[in-house]
């Protein structure tokens, strides 16, 4: 019975729990051992964040820190997985940054079955993070949410990756239930009646069942899956191949009913975006182990053709700031040719996803 009730709900434990605690704690100067942000620094970071264009699959962009009080769970999720390691690096000491990376890497690993081989390592990382939390943030902020991070591994072992049992689906359905209510009296009866009406509607037996992959309607892009699209624009054109090649999508051709070939630009060299080093327990982890890279846009590259079954995942891409965001006052923005690349977590593909492989 104890194992049957999960505590590791991604929405409330991680996104609206721990991640919100960190973001708002830093901005409101709650953590005494961390440097205080000046208004100019907050403005510089906010400008950097709002310029980031997340892929089309991410419905809600991350807003400026001016609106952090109104951030939704998905904004905290996007900030954690795709922005935080770049922003915090400029404001943390090496020890503080390594401690935060334990949280970041642990949650990232548990968010996808593609990292299943690293789940035992993620358990050690989150346990170490909780163990050392008081040292960096103070005893007053060692809340039940932080403590429950040590139980994430057990829930993931029983139920699969975090998104398999998160409450995002139920939270999204609340807006539909709200539309069923037309007055403040007999609310439950109204909802039940509307749901009964909808359930009684017959669904057409000959409705079209979409198959994937398939070309976009105008032929300019490829729908790899229902929630995975490649398009010839910067935010939607980066993907990782199963042999760890970083490719920039240009166009796609359909050779037959089972095979699509993507023409793109493959970059020859990539480096790690960060590295994690923990002494107790002894852990060394590179961002490349999580398929997180950075590349120089001016680095050597070549034109390639990639069959669709070699796609491993889509990549979130944006230009890194050319100078530290913590400078006082911050330098004016300069052109940068260094691109950070993060896997879009829900887009990992396995061999069983493609019948033509």
Short mmCIF file of C-alpha atoms in Angstrom, two decimals:
data_model
loop_
_atom_site.label_atom_id
_atom_site.label_comp_id
_atom_site.label_asym_id
_atom_site.label_seq_id
_atom_site.Cartn_x
_atom_site.Cartn_y
_atom_site.Cartn_z
CA UNK A 1 0.00 0.00 0.00
CA UNK A 2 2.85 2.39 0.80
CA UNK A 3 4.49 1.84 -2.57
CA UNK A 4 1.15 2.21 -4.33
CA UNK A 5 0.90 5.92 -3.49
CA UNK A 6 3.56 7.92 -5.31
CA UNK A 7 5.09 11.08 -3.90
CA UNK A 8 7.17 11.96 -6.98
CA UNK A 9 4.50 13.88 -8.88
CA UNK A 10 6.48 15.97 -11.33
CA UNK A 11 4.12 18.99 -11.13
CA UNK A 12 3.90 19.49 -7.38
CA UNK A 13 7.11 17.93 -6.07
CA UNK A 14 9.56 19.20 -8.69
CA UNK A 15 8.21 21.99 -10.91
CA UNK A 16 5.98 23.83 -8.43
CA UNK A 17 7.89 22.44 -5.45
CA UNK A 18 11.68 22.42 -5.56
CA UNK A 19 12.31 24.36 -8.78
CA UNK A 20 9.98 27.20 -7.76
CA UNK A 21 11.65 27.26 -4.33
CA UNK A 22 15.06 27.77 -5.94
CA UNK A 23 14.02 30.36 -8.54
CA UNK A 24 11.99 32.53 -6.20
CA UNK A 25 14.49 32.05 -3.38
CA UNK A 26 17.35 33.41 -5.47
CA UNK A 27 15.33 36.34 -6.80
CA UNK A 28 13.96 37.30 -3.36
CA UNK A 29 17.38 36.95 -1.66
CA UNK A 30 16.23 34.23 0.73
CA UNK A 31 19.43 32.17 0.52
CA UNK A 32 22.13 34.03 2.44
CA UNK A 33 25.11 32.10 1.03
CA UNK A 34 24.31 33.00 -2.57
CA UNK A 35 25.20 36.29 -4.18
CA UNK A 36 22.49 38.91 -4.40
CA UNK A 37 21.23 39.90 -7.80
CA UNK A 38 21.16 43.56 -8.71
CA UNK A 39 18.19 44.94 -10.69
CA UNK A 40 20.52 45.23 -13.70
CA UNK A 41 21.45 41.56 -13.45
CA UNK A 42 17.81 40.48 -13.20
CA UNK A 43 17.05 42.57 -16.26
CA UNK A 44 19.99 41.09 -18.19
CA UNK A 45 18.93 37.51 -17.39
CA UNK A 46 15.29 38.27 -18.24
CA UNK A 47 16.27 39.73 -21.61
CA UNK A 48 18.36 36.66 -22.32
CA UNK A 49 15.50 34.29 -21.43
CA UNK A 50 12.76 36.01 -23.43
CA UNK A 51 14.96 35.91 -26.53
CA UNK A 52 15.08 32.11 -26.35
CA UNK A 53 12.65 30.48 -28.75
CA UNK A 54 11.70 27.05 -27.49
CA UNK A 55 10.53 24.42 -30.03
CA UNK A 56 6.95 24.39 -31.31
CA UNK A 57 6.14 21.39 -29.07
CA UNK A 58 6.56 23.61 -25.99
CA UNK A 59 3.28 25.49 -25.83
CA UNK A 60 4.22 28.06 -23.19
CA UNK A 61 7.40 30.18 -23.52
CA UNK A 62 9.33 31.18 -20.40
CA UNK A 63 8.45 34.69 -19.33
CA UNK A 64 10.63 37.38 -17.78
CA UNK A 65 11.51 37.29 -14.08
CA UNK A 66 9.16 40.28 -13.72
CA UNK A 67 6.30 37.77 -13.96
CA UNK A 68 7.86 34.95 -11.95
CA UNK A 69 4.97 35.12 -9.44
CA UNK A 70 2.65 34.05 -12.24
CA UNK A 71 4.80 31.33 -13.79
CA UNK A 72 3.01 28.07 -14.50
CA UNK A 73 4.43 24.63 -13.79
CA UNK A 74 5.45 24.17 -17.45
CA UNK A 75 7.51 27.38 -17.30
CA UNK A 76 9.43 26.11 -14.28
CA UNK A 77 9.89 22.81 -16.11
CA UNK A 78 11.27 24.49 -19.24
CA UNK A 79 13.49 26.78 -17.17
CA UNK A 80 14.95 23.85 -15.24
CA UNK A 81 15.70 21.55 -18.16
CA UNK A 82 16.77 24.02 -20.84
CA UNK A 83 17.87 27.33 -19.26
CA UNK A 84 18.87 26.97 -15.60
CA UNK A 85 22.33 25.42 -16.10
CA UNK A 86 23.33 28.34 -18.33
CA UNK A 87 21.95 31.09 -16.07
CA UNK A 88 23.03 29.74 -12.67
CA UNK A 89 26.60 29.09 -13.87
CA UNK A 90 27.33 32.82 -13.86
CA UNK A 91 25.99 33.40 -10.33
CA UNK A 92 27.14 30.31 -8.38
CA UNK A 93 30.49 29.27 -7.01
CA UNK A 94 31.87 25.96 -8.28
CA UNK A 95 30.65 24.14 -5.17
CA UNK A 96 27.16 25.68 -5.39
CA UNK A 97 26.93 24.92 -9.10
CA UNK A 98 28.00 21.31 -8.63
CA UNK A 99 25.41 20.90 -5.89
CA UNK A 100 22.67 22.29 -8.15
CA UNK A 101 23.80 19.99 -10.97
CA UNK A 102 23.05 17.02 -8.72
CA UNK A 103 19.41 18.12 -8.71
CA UNK A 104 19.37 19.03 -12.39
CA UNK A 105 21.00 15.81 -13.61
CA UNK A 106 18.97 13.61 -11.25
CA UNK A 107 15.64 15.03 -12.43
CA UNK A 108 16.73 15.01 -16.08
CA UNK A 109 17.78 11.36 -15.93
CA UNK A 110 14.53 10.31 -14.25
CA UNK A 111 12.50 12.22 -16.86
CA UNK A 112 13.16 9.80 -19.72
CA UNK A 113 13.49 6.06 -20.23
CA UNK A 114 16.32 6.87 -22.68
CA UNK A 115 18.49 7.45 -19.59
CA UNK A 116 17.37 4.29 -17.79
CA UNK A 117 20.92 2.97 -17.57
CA UNK A 118 21.72 6.03 -15.41
CA UNK A 119 18.79 5.71 -12.99
CA UNK A 120 20.96 4.20 -10.20
CA UNK A 121 23.33 7.16 -10.60
CA UNK A 122 20.40 9.62 -10.47
CA UNK A 123 19.34 8.13 -7.14
CA UNK A 124 22.81 8.82 -5.73
CA UNK A 125 22.75 12.37 -7.10
CA UNK A 126 19.40 13.29 -5.53
CA UNK A 127 20.35 11.66 -2.24
CA UNK A 128 23.58 13.67 -2.18
CA UNK A 129 21.65 16.83 -3.07
CA UNK A 130 19.28 16.40 -0.12
CA UNK A 131 22.10 15.43 2.22
CA UNK A 132 24.06 18.61 1.41
CA UNK A 133 21.03 20.90 1.01
CA UNK A 134 21.26 22.45 4.47
CA UNK A 135 24.88 23.43 3.89
CA UNK A 136 24.00 25.65 0.93
CA UNK A 137 20.41 26.79 1.44
CA UNK A 138 19.86 26.66 5.19
CA UNK A 139 17.86 24.40 7.49
CA UNK A 140 14.74 26.59 7.21
CA UNK A 141 14.27 25.65 3.53
CA UNK A 142 14.73 21.91 3.94
CA UNK A 143 11.04 21.31 3.24
CA UNK A 144 9.13 18.07 2.74
CA UNK A 145 9.39 18.58 -1.03
CA UNK A 146 13.17 18.62 -0.81
CA UNK A 147 13.19 15.58 1.48
CA UNK A 148 10.90 13.63 -0.84
CA UNK A 149 13.47 13.84 -3.63
CA UNK A 150 15.12 10.80 -2.07
CA UNK A 151 11.92 8.82 -2.82
CA UNK A 152 11.82 9.71 -6.53
CA UNK A 153 13.99 6.73 -7.44
CA UNK A 154 11.58 4.27 -5.84
CA UNK A 155 8.57 5.71 -7.63
CA UNK A 156 10.39 5.76 -10.97
CA UNK A 157 11.46 2.13 -10.49
CA UNK A 158 7.80 1.16 -9.90
CA UNK A 159 6.05 3.43 -12.41
CA UNK A 160 8.57 4.42 -15.05
CA UNK A 161 9.86 7.92 -16.00
CA UNK A 162 8.42 10.92 -14.18
CA UNK A 163 6.05 11.93 -16.98
CA UNK A 164 4.42 8.48 -16.90
CA UNK A 165 2.63 9.35 -13.67
CA UNK A 166 2.63 13.15 -13.46
CA UNK A 167 -0.57 15.13 -12.93
CA UNK A 168 -0.04 17.34 -15.98
CA UNK A 169 -2.78 15.50 -17.89
CA UNK A 170 -5.25 16.00 -15.06
CA UNK A 171 -4.29 19.65 -14.55
CA UNK A 172 -4.82 20.30 -18.27
CA UNK A 173 -8.25 18.66 -18.14
CA UNK A 174 -9.44 21.04 -15.41
CA UNK A 175 -10.03 23.80 -17.96
CA UNK A 176 -12.43 21.49 -19.82
CA UNK A 177 -14.33 20.67 -16.62
CA UNK A 178 -14.62 24.40 -15.84
CA UNK A 179 -16.39 24.95 -19.17
CA UNK A 180 -19.09 22.49 -18.10
CA UNK A 181 -20.08 24.72 -15.17
CA UNK A 182 -22.53 27.50 -16.08
CA UNK A 183 -23.67 28.56 -12.61
CA UNK A 184 -22.68 28.22 -8.97
CA UNK A 185 -25.49 25.84 -8.01
CA UNK A 186 -25.27 22.05 -8.26
CA UNK A 187 -21.82 22.22 -9.78
CA UNK A 188 -21.12 18.47 -9.56
CA UNK A 189 -24.46 17.67 -11.21
CA UNK A 190 -23.70 20.03 -14.09
CA UNK A 191 -20.30 18.43 -14.73
CA UNK A 192 -21.72 14.89 -14.51
CA UNK A 193 -24.57 15.73 -16.92
CA UNK A 194 -22.24 17.28 -19.52
CA UNK A 195 -19.81 14.35 -19.32
CA UNK A 196 -22.69 11.90 -19.74
CA UNK A 197 -23.88 13.78 -22.83
CA UNK A 198 -20.43 13.72 -24.39
CA UNK A 199 -19.98 10.02 -23.61
CA UNK A 200 -23.27 9.24 -25.37
CA UNK A 201 -22.14 10.82 -28.66
CA UNK A 202 -21.24 8.14 -31.17
CA UNK A 203 -17.79 8.42 -32.73
CA UNK A 204 -17.61 7.92 -36.48
CA UNK A 205 -16.27 4.44 -37.21
CA UNK A 206 -14.40 5.54 -40.32
CA UNK A 207 -12.38 8.36 -38.78
CA UNK A 208 -8.88 8.75 -40.17
CA UNK A 209 -6.05 7.28 -38.11
CA UNK A 210 -2.84 9.21 -38.67
CA UNK A 211 0.40 7.29 -39.03
CA UNK A 212 3.90 8.57 -38.39
CA UNK A 213 6.31 9.64 -39.67
CA UNK A 214 4.62 11.69 -42.36
CA UNK A 215 5.17 14.91 -44.27
CA UNK A 216 3.68 18.16 -43.06
CA UNK A 217 0.72 19.33 -45.14
CA UNK A 218 2.81 21.79 -47.17
CA UNK A 219 5.68 19.31 -47.50
CA UNK A 220 8.14 21.67 -45.79
CA UNK A 221 8.61 19.61 -42.64
CA UNK A 222 8.47 16.13 -41.16
CA UNK A 223 6.10 14.96 -38.42
CA UNK A 224 8.26 12.31 -36.77
CA UNK A 225 5.53 11.66 -34.18
CA UNK A 226 2.33 13.34 -33.05
CA UNK A 227 4.34 15.61 -30.72
CA UNK A 228 7.62 15.80 -32.65
CA UNK A 229 8.05 17.97 -35.75
CA UNK A 230 11.08 19.10 -37.74
CA UNK A 231 10.81 22.38 -39.67
CA UNK A 232 13.31 24.60 -41.52
CA UNK A 233 13.45 27.29 -38.83
CA UNK A 234 16.08 27.68 -36.11
CA UNK A 235 13.99 26.54 -33.15
CA UNK A 236 12.63 23.42 -34.90
CA UNK A 237 15.47 22.21 -37.11
CA UNK A 238 17.99 20.64 -34.73
CA UNK A 239 18.04 16.93 -33.94
CA UNK A 240 20.40 14.22 -32.70
CA UNK A 241 20.97 11.00 -34.61
CA UNK A 242 21.36 7.58 -33.05
CA UNK A 243 25.09 7.68 -33.80
CA UNK A 244 25.32 11.00 -31.88
CA UNK A 245 25.49 13.30 -34.87
CA UNK A 246 24.14 16.85 -34.47
CA UNK A 247 22.17 17.74 -37.60
CA UNK A 248 20.44 20.94 -38.73
CA UNK A 249 17.31 20.11 -40.75
CA UNK A 250 16.98 21.62 -44.24
CA UNK A 251 14.42 19.54 -46.14
CA UNK A 252 12.88 16.09 -46.33
CA UNK A 253 12.10 13.74 -49.21
CA UNK A 254 9.77 10.76 -49.27
CA UNK A 255 11.38 7.84 -51.09
CA UNK A 256 8.59 5.31 -50.53
CA UNK A 257 5.72 4.64 -48.14
CA UNK A 258 8.10 3.57 -45.35
CA UNK A 259 11.18 5.71 -45.84
CA UNK A 260 11.84 9.43 -45.50
CA UNK A 261 15.28 10.95 -46.04
CA UNK A 262 16.27 14.21 -44.36
CA UNK A 263 18.80 16.55 -45.93
CA UNK A 264 20.68 18.58 -43.34
CA UNK A 265 23.94 20.05 -42.13
CA UNK A 266 25.92 17.90 -39.68
CA UNK A 267 28.44 19.58 -37.38
CA UNK A 268 31.74 17.78 -36.98
CA UNK A 269 32.73 18.94 -33.50
CA UNK A 270 30.83 19.40 -30.29
CA UNK A 271 31.87 19.80 -26.64
CA UNK A 272 30.28 19.36 -23.24
CA UNK A 273 28.22 22.21 -21.85
CA UNK A 274 29.03 21.34 -18.23
CA UNK A 275 30.58 18.64 -16.10
CA UNK A 276 29.59 17.38 -12.66
CA UNK A 277 32.07 16.24 -10.05
CA UNK A 278 31.00 14.94 -6.63
CA UNK A 279 33.45 13.60 -4.05
CA UNK A 280 30.99 11.84 -1.73
CA UNK A 281 29.96 9.59 -3.38
CA UNK A 282 32.65 9.75 -6.06
CA UNK A 283 30.77 10.71 -9.24
CA UNK A 284 31.98 12.15 -12.53
CA UNK A 285 29.34 13.04 -15.11
CA UNK A 286 29.59 15.00 -18.33
CA UNK A 287 26.69 16.77 -20.03
CA UNK A 288 27.46 14.64 -23.09
CA UNK A 289 26.30 11.60 -21.09
CA UNK A 290 22.87 13.27 -21.11
CA UNK A 291 23.17 14.25 -24.81
CA UNK A 292 23.66 17.91 -23.89
CA UNK A 293 26.23 19.74 -26.03
CA UNK A 294 27.47 23.06 -27.27
CA UNK A 295 28.79 23.78 -30.75
CA UNK A 296 30.34 26.64 -32.66
CA UNK A 297 28.15 27.62 -35.58
CA UNK A 298 31.31 28.42 -37.53
CA UNK A 299 32.84 24.98 -36.86
CA UNK A 300 33.42 22.50 -39.73
CA UNK A 301 30.24 20.95 -41.08
CA UNK A 302 29.04 18.95 -44.03
CA UNK A 303 25.84 18.21 -45.88
CA UNK A 304 24.32 14.81 -45.08
CA UNK A 305 21.26 12.72 -45.82
CA UNK A 306 19.74 10.96 -42.82
CA UNK A 307 16.98 8.29 -42.97
CA UNK A 308 14.16 9.03 -40.56
CA UNK A 309 14.77 5.91 -38.47
CA UNK A 310 18.17 7.30 -37.44
CA UNK A 311 16.58 10.21 -35.55
CA UNK A 312 17.18 9.88 -31.81
CA UNK A 313 15.63 13.08 -30.42
CA UNK A 314 14.89 16.70 -31.16
CA UNK A 315 17.19 19.35 -29.70
CA UNK A 316 16.32 22.61 -27.97
CA UNK A 317 18.74 25.21 -29.33
CA UNK A 318 19.71 28.77 -28.51
CA UNK A 319 22.76 31.02 -28.60
CA UNK A 320 24.74 31.23 -25.38
CA UNK A 321 25.44 34.70 -23.94
CA UNK A 322 28.84 35.96 -25.17
CA UNK A 323 29.80 37.22 -21.70
CA UNK A 324 28.82 36.53 -18.11
CA UNK A 325 25.30 37.57 -17.16
CA UNK A 326 26.61 38.46 -13.69
CA UNK A 327 28.84 41.34 -14.82
CA UNK A 328 28.07 44.68 -13.16
CA UNK A 329 26.83 46.43 -15.15
CA UNK A 330 26.16 43.70 -17.72
CA UNK A 331 27.90 44.13 -21.05
CA UNK A 332 25.64 45.03 -23.96
CA UNK A 333 24.58 41.93 -25.87
CA UNK A 334 27.04 40.86 -28.55
CA UNK A 335 26.70 38.40 -31.37
CA UNK A 336 27.54 34.87 -30.30
CA UNK A 337 28.14 31.84 -32.49
CA UNK A 338 28.08 29.28 -29.66
CA UNK A 339 24.88 27.25 -29.53
CA UNK A 340 23.65 25.22 -26.57
CA UNK A 341 21.75 22.04 -27.42
CA UNK A 342 19.48 20.11 -25.04
CA UNK A 343 17.35 17.04 -25.83
CA UNK A 344 13.63 17.78 -25.89
CA UNK A 345 12.84 15.13 -23.32
CA UNK A 346 9.59 13.71 -24.69
CA UNK A 347 10.99 13.23 -28.22
CA UNK A 348 13.44 10.38 -27.62
CA UNK A 349 12.89 7.66 -30.22
CA UNK A 350 13.67 3.96 -29.86
CA UNK A 351 14.07 1.30 -32.50
CA UNK A 352 10.55 0.03 -31.90
CA UNK A 353 9.12 3.42 -32.80
CA UNK A 354 9.90 2.89 -36.52
CA UNK A 355 8.62 -0.09 -38.42
CA UNK A 356 11.13 0.48 -41.23
CA UNK A 357 14.20 0.21 -39.05
#
